[in-house]
Short mmCIF file of C-alpha atoms in Angstrom, two decimals:
data_model
loop_
_atom_site.label_atom_id
_atom_site.label_comp_id
_atom_site.label_asym_id
_atom_site.label_seq_id
_atom_site.Cartn_x
_atom_site.Cartn_y
_atom_site.Cartn_z
CA MET A 1 4.86 -3.31 -17.59
CA ASN A 2 1.57 -1.04 -17.03
CA ILE A 3 0.00 0.32 -13.44
CA LYS A 4 -3.14 -1.47 -13.20
CA LYS A 5 -6.38 0.89 -13.94
CA GLY A 6 -7.48 1.55 -10.38
CA PHE A 7 -4.21 2.24 -8.17
CA VAL A 8 -3.40 6.01 -6.88
CA LEU A 9 -0.76 7.45 -5.56
CA ARG A 10 -1.98 9.98 -2.90
CA GLU A 11 -0.56 12.31 0.08
CA VAL A 12 -2.04 10.08 3.56
CA CYS A 13 -0.80 11.90 6.92
CA GLY A 14 2.48 13.26 4.93
CA GLU A 15 3.04 9.61 3.57
CA ASN A 16 2.74 8.49 -0.03
CA VAL A 17 0.85 5.58 -0.32
CA ILE A 18 -0.99 3.38 -3.21
CA VAL A 19 -4.67 3.26 -3.25
CA GLY A 20 -7.51 0.96 -4.48
CA GLU A 21 -9.91 2.93 -6.05
CA GLY A 22 -13.23 1.98 -7.64
CA LEU A 23 -14.22 -1.81 -8.92
CA GLU A 24 -10.51 -2.95 -10.66
CA ALA A 25 -9.47 -2.61 -6.93
CA VAL A 26 -12.11 -3.85 -4.35
CA ASN A 27 -10.40 -6.39 -3.16
CA PHE A 28 -6.97 -4.23 -2.93
CA GLY A 29 -8.33 -2.84 1.07
CA ARG A 30 -5.58 -1.80 2.11
CA LEU A 31 -2.12 0.91 1.49
CA LEU A 32 0.78 0.17 0.26
CA ALA A 33 3.46 3.29 2.10
CA LEU A 34 5.87 4.58 -0.93
CA ASN A 35 9.35 5.88 0.04
CA GLU A 36 9.38 10.07 -1.64
CA THR A 37 12.17 7.59 -4.46
CA ALA A 38 9.50 4.92 -4.58
CA ALA A 39 6.39 7.49 -5.02
CA TRP A 40 9.32 9.39 -7.25
CA LEU A 41 9.47 5.98 -10.01
CA TRP A 42 5.59 5.06 -9.28
CA LYS A 43 5.54 8.79 -10.78
CA GLN A 44 7.80 8.29 -13.84
CA ALA A 45 6.37 4.52 -14.57
CA LEU A 46 2.90 6.54 -14.78
CA ALA A 47 3.90 8.91 -17.17
CA MET A 48 5.44 6.13 -19.12
CA GLY A 49 2.09 3.94 -19.46
CA ASP A 50 4.13 0.92 -20.81
CA PHE A 51 7.61 1.03 -18.18
CA THR A 52 10.93 -0.71 -18.12
CA ILE A 53 12.98 -1.83 -15.27
CA ASP A 54 15.58 0.06 -16.91
CA ALA A 55 13.40 2.31 -18.27
CA LEU A 56 12.98 3.67 -14.95
CA THR A 57 16.91 2.73 -13.61
CA GLU A 58 17.51 5.80 -16.57
CA LYS A 59 15.49 7.74 -14.90
CA LEU A 60 16.41 7.48 -11.76
CA CYS A 61 20.18 7.59 -12.81
CA GLU A 62 18.70 10.86 -14.12
CA GLU A 63 17.66 12.31 -11.50
CA TYR A 64 19.55 11.16 -8.74
CA ASP A 65 23.55 10.20 -8.18
CA VAL A 66 23.61 6.94 -8.17
CA THR A 67 24.99 4.38 -10.23
CA ASN A 68 23.31 2.62 -12.86
CA GLU A 69 24.49 -0.95 -10.72
CA VAL A 70 22.38 0.42 -7.64
CA ALA A 71 19.60 2.02 -9.24
CA GLN A 72 18.98 -1.47 -10.93
CA LYS A 73 19.08 -3.30 -7.80
CA ASP A 74 16.91 -0.60 -6.24
CA VAL A 75 14.34 -0.16 -9.06
CA SER A 76 14.18 -4.16 -9.64
CA ALA A 77 13.06 -4.30 -5.94
CA ILE A 78 10.60 -1.71 -6.26
CA VAL A 79 9.13 -2.75 -8.74
CA GLY A 80 9.30 -5.96 -7.65
CA GLN A 81 7.55 -5.39 -4.56
CA TRP A 82 5.06 -3.36 -6.96
CA GLN A 83 4.97 -6.85 -8.81
CA LYS A 84 4.61 -9.25 -5.48
CA GLU A 85 0.71 -6.48 -4.60
CA GLY A 86 -0.52 -6.91 -7.55
CA VAL A 87 -0.37 -3.09 -8.54
CA VAL A 88 1.35 -3.54 -11.90
CA THR A 89 0.94 -6.32 -14.88
CA GLU A 90 3.56 -7.67 -16.87
#
């Protein structure tokens, strides 16, 4: 998977949000709020370029005190939301 071109993480009024910038995201027209962990995962996914749920799960387990099972469930939910919103591609 990849983060779609034109979507960036910004801090707006103390909140982490994904916004669309440029022509690639002209139809997005909204903000997608992320909690601290989701914002951290977004940054990890961006740094990887091509990422998988398993790779993000591994990163999450390395950074936080969380079991692989819980991390996998959380990452799957977050990435699923990103897919639903159309900010990542397969």
